[in-house]
Tab-separated table of C-alpha atoms in Angstrom:
chain	number	residue	atom	x	y	z
A	1	MET	CA	13.159	3.709	3.492
A	2	THR	CA	11.301	5.439	6.304
A	3	SER	CA	11.638	5.000	10.045
A	4	LEU	CA	8.154	3.586	10.426
A	5	SER	CA	7.806	1.079	13.253
A	6	PRO	CA	6.867	-2.524	12.410
A	7	GLU	CA	3.386	-1.856	13.796
A	8	SER	CA	2.773	1.006	11.378
A	9	SER	CA	4.366	-0.572	8.322
A	10	LEU	CA	2.166	-2.089	5.659
A	11	SER	CA	3.297	-5.661	6.236
A	12	ARG	CA	0.236	-7.247	4.595
A	13	ILE	CA	0.480	-5.192	1.387
A	14	ARG	CA	2.495	-6.439	-1.600
A	15	ILE	CA	3.360	-3.657	-4.036
A	16	GLY	CA	3.669	-4.146	-7.797
A	17	SER	CA	3.131	-2.429	-11.118
A	18	ALA	CA	1.640	-3.279	-14.484
A	19	PRO	CA	2.024	-2.697	-18.232
A	20	ASP	CA	-0.667	-0.028	-17.899
A	21	SER	CA	1.862	2.183	-16.094
A	22	TRP	CA	4.002	1.991	-19.242
A	23	GLY	CA	1.169	3.138	-21.499
A	24	VAL	CA	0.176	-0.379	-22.574
A	25	TRP	CA	-3.525	-0.887	-23.312
A	26	PHE	CA	-3.430	-3.331	-26.216
A	27	PRO	CA	-1.682	-6.607	-27.113
A	28	ASP	CA	0.071	-4.944	-30.025
A	29	ASP	CA	0.258	-1.225	-30.743
A	30	PRO	CA	3.074	0.810	-32.357
A	31	GLN	CA	2.619	3.521	-29.719
A	32	GLN	CA	3.545	1.108	-26.917
A	33	VAL	CA	6.979	0.132	-25.626
A	34	PRO	CA	8.193	-3.405	-26.466
A	35	TRP	CA	7.504	-5.953	-23.739
A	36	GLN	CA	11.218	-6.484	-23.103
A	37	ARG	CA	11.612	-2.819	-22.243
A	38	PHE	CA	8.626	-2.932	-19.894
A	39	LEU	CA	10.095	-5.896	-18.007
A	40	ASP	CA	13.534	-4.275	-17.830
A	41	GLU	CA	12.178	-0.986	-16.550
A	42	VAL	CA	9.592	-2.298	-14.082
A	43	ALA	CA	12.380	-4.283	-12.421
A	44	ALA	CA	14.725	-1.283	-12.529
A	45	ALA	CA	12.054	0.819	-10.812
A	46	GLY	CA	12.136	-1.514	-7.818
A	47	TYR	CA	9.018	-3.617	-8.331
A	48	GLU	CA	8.909	-7.358	-7.727
A	49	TRP	CA	5.319	-8.089	-8.792
A	50	ILE	CA	3.649	-7.448	-12.145
A	51	GLU	CA	0.379	-8.179	-13.913
A	52	LEU	CA	0.181	-9.756	-17.359
A	53	GLY	CA	-1.638	-6.803	-18.913
A	54	PRO	CA	-3.578	-7.263	-22.168
A	55	TYR	CA	-3.318	-10.885	-23.241
A	56	GLY	CA	-0.668	-11.216	-25.927
A	57	TYR	CA	1.436	-8.228	-24.922
A	58	LEU	CA	3.781	-10.360	-22.830
A	59	PRO	CA	4.826	-13.752	-24.254
A	60	LYS	CA	1.967	-16.265	-24.152
A	61	ASP	CA	4.351	-19.220	-23.840
A	62	PRO	CA	4.685	-19.837	-20.067
A	63	ALA	CA	8.203	-21.234	-20.442
A	64	VAL	CA	9.400	-18.118	-22.248
A	65	LEU	CA	7.637	-15.740	-19.869
A	66	ALA	CA	8.856	-17.632	-16.798
A	67	GLU	CA	12.445	-17.335	-18.012
A	68	GLU	CA	12.101	-13.648	-18.872
A	69	THR	CA	10.508	-12.718	-15.541
A	70	ALA	CA	12.800	-14.885	-13.412
A	71	LYS	CA	15.984	-13.371	-14.789
A	72	ARG	CA	14.667	-9.937	-13.804
A	73	GLY	CA	13.466	-11.027	-10.354
A	74	LEU	CA	9.793	-10.548	-11.243
A	75	LYS	CA	6.693	-12.529	-10.276
A	76	VAL	CA	3.134	-12.377	-11.644
A	77	SER	CA	0.235	-11.427	-9.378
A	78	ALA	CA	-2.692	-11.588	-11.834
A	79	GLY	CA	-4.018	-11.749	-15.357
A	80	THR	CA	-6.697	-9.431	-16.743
A	81	VAL	CA	-9.864	-10.259	-18.690
A	82	PHE	CA	-12.627	-8.158	-20.240
A	83	THR	CA	-16.226	-9.314	-20.012
A	84	GLY	CA	-19.716	-8.260	-21.058
A	85	LEU	CA	-21.704	-10.661	-18.902
A	86	HIS	CA	-24.693	-8.335	-18.608
A	87	HIS	CA	-25.502	-9.416	-22.187
A	88	GLY	CA	-26.579	-12.795	-20.824
A	89	PRO	CA	-25.928	-16.475	-21.562
A	90	ASP	CA	-25.400	-15.873	-25.296
A	91	VAL	CA	-21.965	-14.361	-24.595
A	92	TRP	CA	-20.821	-17.041	-22.153
A	93	GLU	CA	-18.874	-19.269	-24.552
A	94	LYS	CA	-17.033	-16.361	-26.171
A	95	THR	CA	-16.289	-14.918	-22.737
A	96	TRP	CA	-15.063	-18.227	-21.380
A	97	ALA	CA	-12.665	-18.733	-24.305
A	98	HIS	CA	-11.060	-15.370	-23.549
A	99	VAL	CA	-10.991	-16.064	-19.807
A	100	ALA	CA	-9.505	-19.541	-20.233
A	101	ASP	CA	-6.562	-18.297	-22.307
A	102	ASN	CA	-5.691	-15.754	-19.640
A	103	ALA	CA	-6.306	-18.127	-16.747
A	104	VAL	CA	-4.024	-20.826	-18.190
A	105	LEU	CA	-1.152	-18.354	-18.448
A	106	ALA	CA	-1.822	-16.754	-15.063
A	107	GLN	CA	-1.962	-20.160	-13.381
A	108	ALA	CA	1.240	-21.302	-15.098
A	109	MET	CA	2.995	-18.163	-13.843
A	110	GLY	CA	1.949	-18.832	-10.254
A	111	ALA	CA	-0.622	-16.047	-10.054
A	112	LYS	CA	-3.625	-16.415	-7.760
A	113	HIS	CA	-5.930	-13.722	-9.178
A	114	LEU	CA	-7.769	-12.821	-12.359
A	115	VAL	CA	-8.825	-9.176	-12.680
A	116	VAL	CA	-12.228	-8.954	-14.392
A	117	ILE	CA	-13.081	-5.666	-16.134
A	118	PRO	CA	-16.671	-5.082	-17.313
A	119	SER	CA	-17.207	-4.046	-20.932
A	120	PHE	CA	-17.388	-0.335	-21.772
A	121	TRP	CA	-20.709	1.273	-22.664
A	122	ARG	CA	-18.824	3.719	-24.885
A	123	ASP	CA	-15.662	3.148	-26.870
A	124	ASP	CA	-12.559	4.090	-24.900
A	125	LYS	CA	-10.780	5.443	-27.975
A	126	THR	CA	-13.494	7.144	-30.015
A	127	GLY	CA	-16.109	7.840	-27.359
A	128	GLN	CA	-18.809	6.252	-29.535
A	129	VAL	CA	-21.793	5.228	-27.401
A	130	LEU	CA	-22.159	1.464	-27.782
A	131	GLU	CA	-25.132	0.876	-25.467
A	132	PRO	CA	-27.063	2.621	-22.663
A	133	SER	CA	-24.997	3.637	-19.627
A	134	GLU	CA	-27.564	2.126	-17.242
A	135	LEU	CA	-28.482	-1.550	-17.026
A	136	THR	CA	-32.002	-2.937	-16.932
A	137	VAL	CA	-33.120	-5.173	-14.055
A	138	GLU	CA	-32.676	-8.209	-16.305
A	139	GLN	CA	-29.171	-7.107	-17.302
A	140	TRP	CA	-28.211	-6.675	-13.638
A	141	ARG	CA	-29.424	-10.223	-13.014
A	142	HIS	CA	-27.342	-11.529	-15.914
A	143	LEU	CA	-24.307	-9.601	-14.657
A	144	THR	CA	-24.459	-10.853	-11.094
A	145	GLN	CA	-25.409	-14.460	-11.853
A	146	LEU	CA	-22.888	-14.965	-14.633
A	147	THR	CA	-20.130	-13.282	-12.633
A	148	GLU	CA	-20.794	-15.765	-9.844
A	149	ARG	CA	-20.618	-18.596	-12.371
A	150	LEU	CA	-17.350	-17.185	-13.687
A	151	GLY	CA	-15.936	-17.011	-10.171
A	152	ARG	CA	-16.845	-20.614	-9.414
A	153	GLU	CA	-15.542	-22.045	-12.680
A	154	VAL	CA	-12.290	-20.078	-12.634
A	155	ARG	CA	-11.649	-21.256	-9.085
A	156	GLU	CA	-12.563	-24.882	-9.783
A	157	ARG	CA	-10.634	-25.192	-13.050
A	158	TYR	CA	-7.631	-22.960	-12.436
A	159	GLY	CA	-7.454	-22.279	-8.709
A	160	LEU	CA	-7.720	-18.520	-9.280
A	161	GLN	CA	-9.836	-15.922	-7.480
A	162	ILE	CA	-11.670	-13.434	-9.682
A	163	VAL	CA	-11.534	-9.804	-8.557
A	164	VAL	CA	-13.992	-7.535	-10.378
A	165	HIS	CA	-12.639	-4.103	-11.283
A	166	PRO	CA	-15.029	-1.109	-11.137
A	167	HIS	CA	-14.057	1.039	-14.103
A	168	ALA	CA	-14.992	4.367	-15.633
A	169	ASP	CA	-17.389	4.169	-18.609
A	170	THR	CA	-18.628	0.720	-17.534
A	171	HIS	CA	-21.751	-0.315	-15.664
A	172	ILE	CA	-19.826	-0.963	-12.441
A	173	ASP	CA	-18.497	2.498	-11.721
A	174	SER	CA	-20.105	4.699	-9.056
A	175	GLU	CA	-20.569	3.886	-5.364
A	176	GLU	CA	-24.242	3.131	-6.050
A	177	ASN	CA	-23.459	0.616	-8.777
A	178	VAL	CA	-20.505	-0.952	-6.961
A	179	VAL	CA	-22.605	-1.487	-3.840
A	180	ARG	CA	-25.468	-2.893	-5.915
A	181	PHE	CA	-23.042	-5.309	-7.558
A	182	LEU	CA	-21.520	-6.399	-4.248
A	183	ASP	CA	-24.908	-6.833	-2.589
A	184	GLY	CA	-26.081	-8.921	-5.556
A	185	THR	CA	-23.164	-11.364	-5.654
A	186	ASP	CA	-21.928	-14.200	-3.455
A	187	SER	CA	-18.978	-13.090	-1.354
A	188	SER	CA	-17.495	-16.591	-1.403
A	189	VAL	CA	-16.837	-16.457	-5.168
A	190	VAL	CA	-16.795	-12.765	-6.155
A	191	SER	CA	-14.322	-10.260	-4.724
A	192	LEU	CA	-13.454	-6.731	-5.777
A	193	CYS	CA	-10.360	-5.206	-7.334
A	194	LEU	CA	-10.659	-1.699	-5.927
A	195	ASP	CA	-8.975	0.741	-8.288
A	196	THR	CA	-8.579	3.914	-6.261
A	197	GLY	CA	-8.302	6.140	-9.327
A	198	HIS	CA	-11.316	4.794	-11.171
A	199	TYR	CA	-13.404	4.879	-8.012
A	200	ALA	CA	-12.471	8.527	-7.375
A	201	TYR	CA	-13.074	9.303	-11.067
A	202	CYS	CA	-16.636	8.048	-10.573
A	203	GLY	CA	-17.157	9.883	-7.268
A	204	GLY	CA	-16.437	7.072	-4.821
A	205	ASP	CA	-14.518	7.093	-1.525
A	206	SER	CA	-12.005	4.221	-1.412
A	207	VAL	CA	-11.399	4.363	2.349
A	208	LYS	CA	-15.140	4.262	3.016
A	209	LEU	CA	-15.560	1.276	0.691
A	210	ILE	CA	-12.712	-0.612	2.379
A	211	GLU	CA	-14.108	0.126	5.823
A	212	THR	CA	-17.654	-0.841	4.813
A	213	TYR	CA	-17.050	-3.803	2.506
A	214	GLY	CA	-13.635	-4.906	3.698
A	215	GLU	CA	-14.367	-8.611	3.384
A	216	ARG	CA	-15.057	-8.109	-0.329
A	217	ILE	CA	-11.771	-6.338	-1.113
A	218	GLY	CA	-9.555	-8.951	-2.733
A	219	TYR	CA	-7.061	-6.784	-4.609
A	220	LEU	CA	-6.051	-3.145	-5.072
A	221	HIS	CA	-4.994	-0.976	-7.981
A	222	LEU	CA	-3.253	2.187	-6.815
A	223	LYS	CA	-4.036	5.203	-8.946
A	224	GLN	CA	-4.799	8.894	-8.562
A	225	VAL	CA	-6.819	11.434	-10.516
A	226	ASP	CA	-6.079	15.105	-11.092
A	227	PRO	CA	-9.071	16.958	-9.547
A	228	GLU	CA	-8.907	19.923	-11.927
A	229	ILE	CA	-8.759	17.792	-15.060
A	230	LEU	CA	-11.468	15.507	-13.653
A	231	ALA	CA	-13.759	18.518	-13.132
A	232	ASP	CA	-13.255	19.468	-16.774
A	233	VAL	CA	-13.871	15.875	-17.888
A	234	ARG	CA	-17.110	15.720	-15.924
A	235	ALA	CA	-18.287	19.121	-17.138
A	236	LYS	CA	-17.714	18.180	-20.777
A	237	GLY	CA	-18.738	14.522	-20.563
A	238	THR	CA	-15.355	13.487	-21.968
A	239	PRO	CA	-15.012	9.732	-22.601
A	240	PHE	CA	-12.437	7.818	-20.591
A	241	GLY	CA	-9.831	7.329	-23.328
A	242	PRO	CA	-9.566	11.011	-24.277
A	243	ALA	CA	-9.653	11.891	-20.561
A	244	VAL	CA	-6.564	9.742	-20.007
A	245	ALA	CA	-4.841	11.408	-22.959
A	246	GLN	CA	-5.700	14.714	-21.279
A	247	GLY	CA	-3.837	13.556	-18.150
A	248	VAL	CA	-6.736	12.837	-15.814
A	249	MET	CA	-4.759	10.029	-14.166
A	250	CYS	CA	-1.724	11.595	-12.539
A	251	GLU	CA	1.479	10.670	-10.757
A	252	PRO	CA	1.177	10.129	-6.989
A	253	PRO	CA	1.048	12.010	-4.711
A	254	LYS	CA	-0.190	14.853	-6.931
A	255	GLY	CA	-3.834	13.747	-7.083
A	256	VAL	CA	-6.658	12.096	-5.166
A	257	PRO	CA	-7.371	9.983	-3.248
A	258	GLU	CA	-4.509	10.143	-0.783
A	259	LEU	CA	-2.910	6.712	-0.966
A	260	GLY	CA	-1.549	6.640	2.580
A	261	PRO	CA	-5.002	6.413	4.214
A	262	VAL	CA	-6.139	3.870	1.583
A	263	LEU	CA	-3.177	1.620	2.333
A	264	ALA	CA	-3.652	2.054	6.081
A	265	ALA	CA	-7.316	1.042	5.796
A	266	ALA	CA	-6.331	-1.975	3.700
A	267	GLN	CA	-3.674	-3.000	6.252
A	268	LYS	CA	-6.341	-2.980	8.997
A	269	LEU	CA	-8.202	-5.736	7.120
A	270	ASP	CA	-5.366	-8.009	8.292
A	271	VAL	CA	-5.249	-10.023	5.074
A	272	ASP	CA	-2.535	-10.260	2.439
A	273	LEU	CA	-3.374	-7.938	-0.448
A	274	PHE	CA	-1.689	-7.011	-3.684
A	275	ALA	CA	-1.586	-3.274	-4.378
A	276	ILE	CA	-0.626	-2.834	-8.020
A	277	VAL	CA	0.315	0.620	-9.312
A	278	GLU	CA	-1.558	1.542	-12.471
A	279	GLN	CA	-1.165	5.020	-13.891
A	280	ASP	CA	-3.173	5.139	-17.104
A	281	MET	CA	-0.969	6.944	-19.624
A	282	TYR	CA	-2.061	5.760	-23.065
A	283	PRO	CA	-0.532	7.015	-25.260
A	284	CYS	CA	2.729	8.254	-23.781
A	285	GLU	CA	6.300	8.974	-24.797
A	286	PRO	CA	8.448	5.849	-24.333
A	287	ASP	CA	10.890	7.586	-21.974
A	288	ALA	CA	8.154	8.900	-19.657
A	289	PRO	CA	7.171	5.818	-17.593
A	290	LEU	CA	10.438	4.783	-15.923
A	291	PRO	CA	11.196	7.968	-13.937
A	292	ILE	CA	7.519	8.186	-12.889
A	293	ALA	CA	7.629	4.554	-11.763
A	294	GLN	CA	10.803	5.148	-9.771
A	295	ARG	CA	9.340	8.195	-8.015
A	296	THR	CA	6.073	6.371	-7.332
A	297	ARG	CA	7.890	3.404	-5.803
A	298	ALA	CA	9.867	5.770	-3.574
A	299	PHE	CA	6.658	7.549	-2.535
A	300	LEU	CA	4.987	4.259	-1.599
A	301	ARG	CA	8.013	3.300	0.484
A	302	SER	CA	7.563	6.579	2.344
A	303	CYS	CA	4.034	5.380	3.140
A	304	GLY	CA	5.481	2.178	4.609
A	305	ALA	CA	4.813	-0.075	1.616
């Protein structure tokens, strides 16, 4: 612990971690650690809050998951869903089925948020281009209108707040596209999950976004990028998945952005916010995540969190 005064401590920020920090990207993958090990180690690292990760990685039975988390002193902050709402009304029913499964479990676990990640325009494993990287005017309209619908229905049916996650290799990535998305959506139903690593990866300034659009920040993912690797990724046009395998997302405080100023800016919003550590490491050696998680938790304590 540090000697920070109560005034300078991050009293409104609740720190957690996620399966992503243990190299988990998929519900089932032989390269990933078993869910029991993730739960054991995230608790051992000093975290109290977790996300559900990809649906099906953790037990889908709320009774089982509630027992497993409770005995480790863990609580769930959010579920995560993947959407392609820019494709229009034709994808709504398929999207809603996926969202509903996640929302039921998140609600049962006492979570209040659902992290919404836009679909990738190129495959995150192979780099295959799936569609244009820029949306048409009509696709932007579909994206904003259907995201608002999603926000309303998730809130009405499950009591959850959606927080949309700008993400590399999606259509909500750069400052320009994030601002366009925020300006095109209703602030009463659509908030943002600001991922500091993804935003830096795409050239954005997290502190500036918090200071400018603070009322839209509903959730944080704490992450850093390695500037040298990022420069290489940009120069070569490397897709996100291979970039992660190259180590573009690095252990704090070795990368950018500085997390202290981000957390300080978030604290000034004077609202309760989750700040969930996510260090993309897929794939990784099974013994790698725990010591990184322990060091990261200690570093965040030194920032007052």
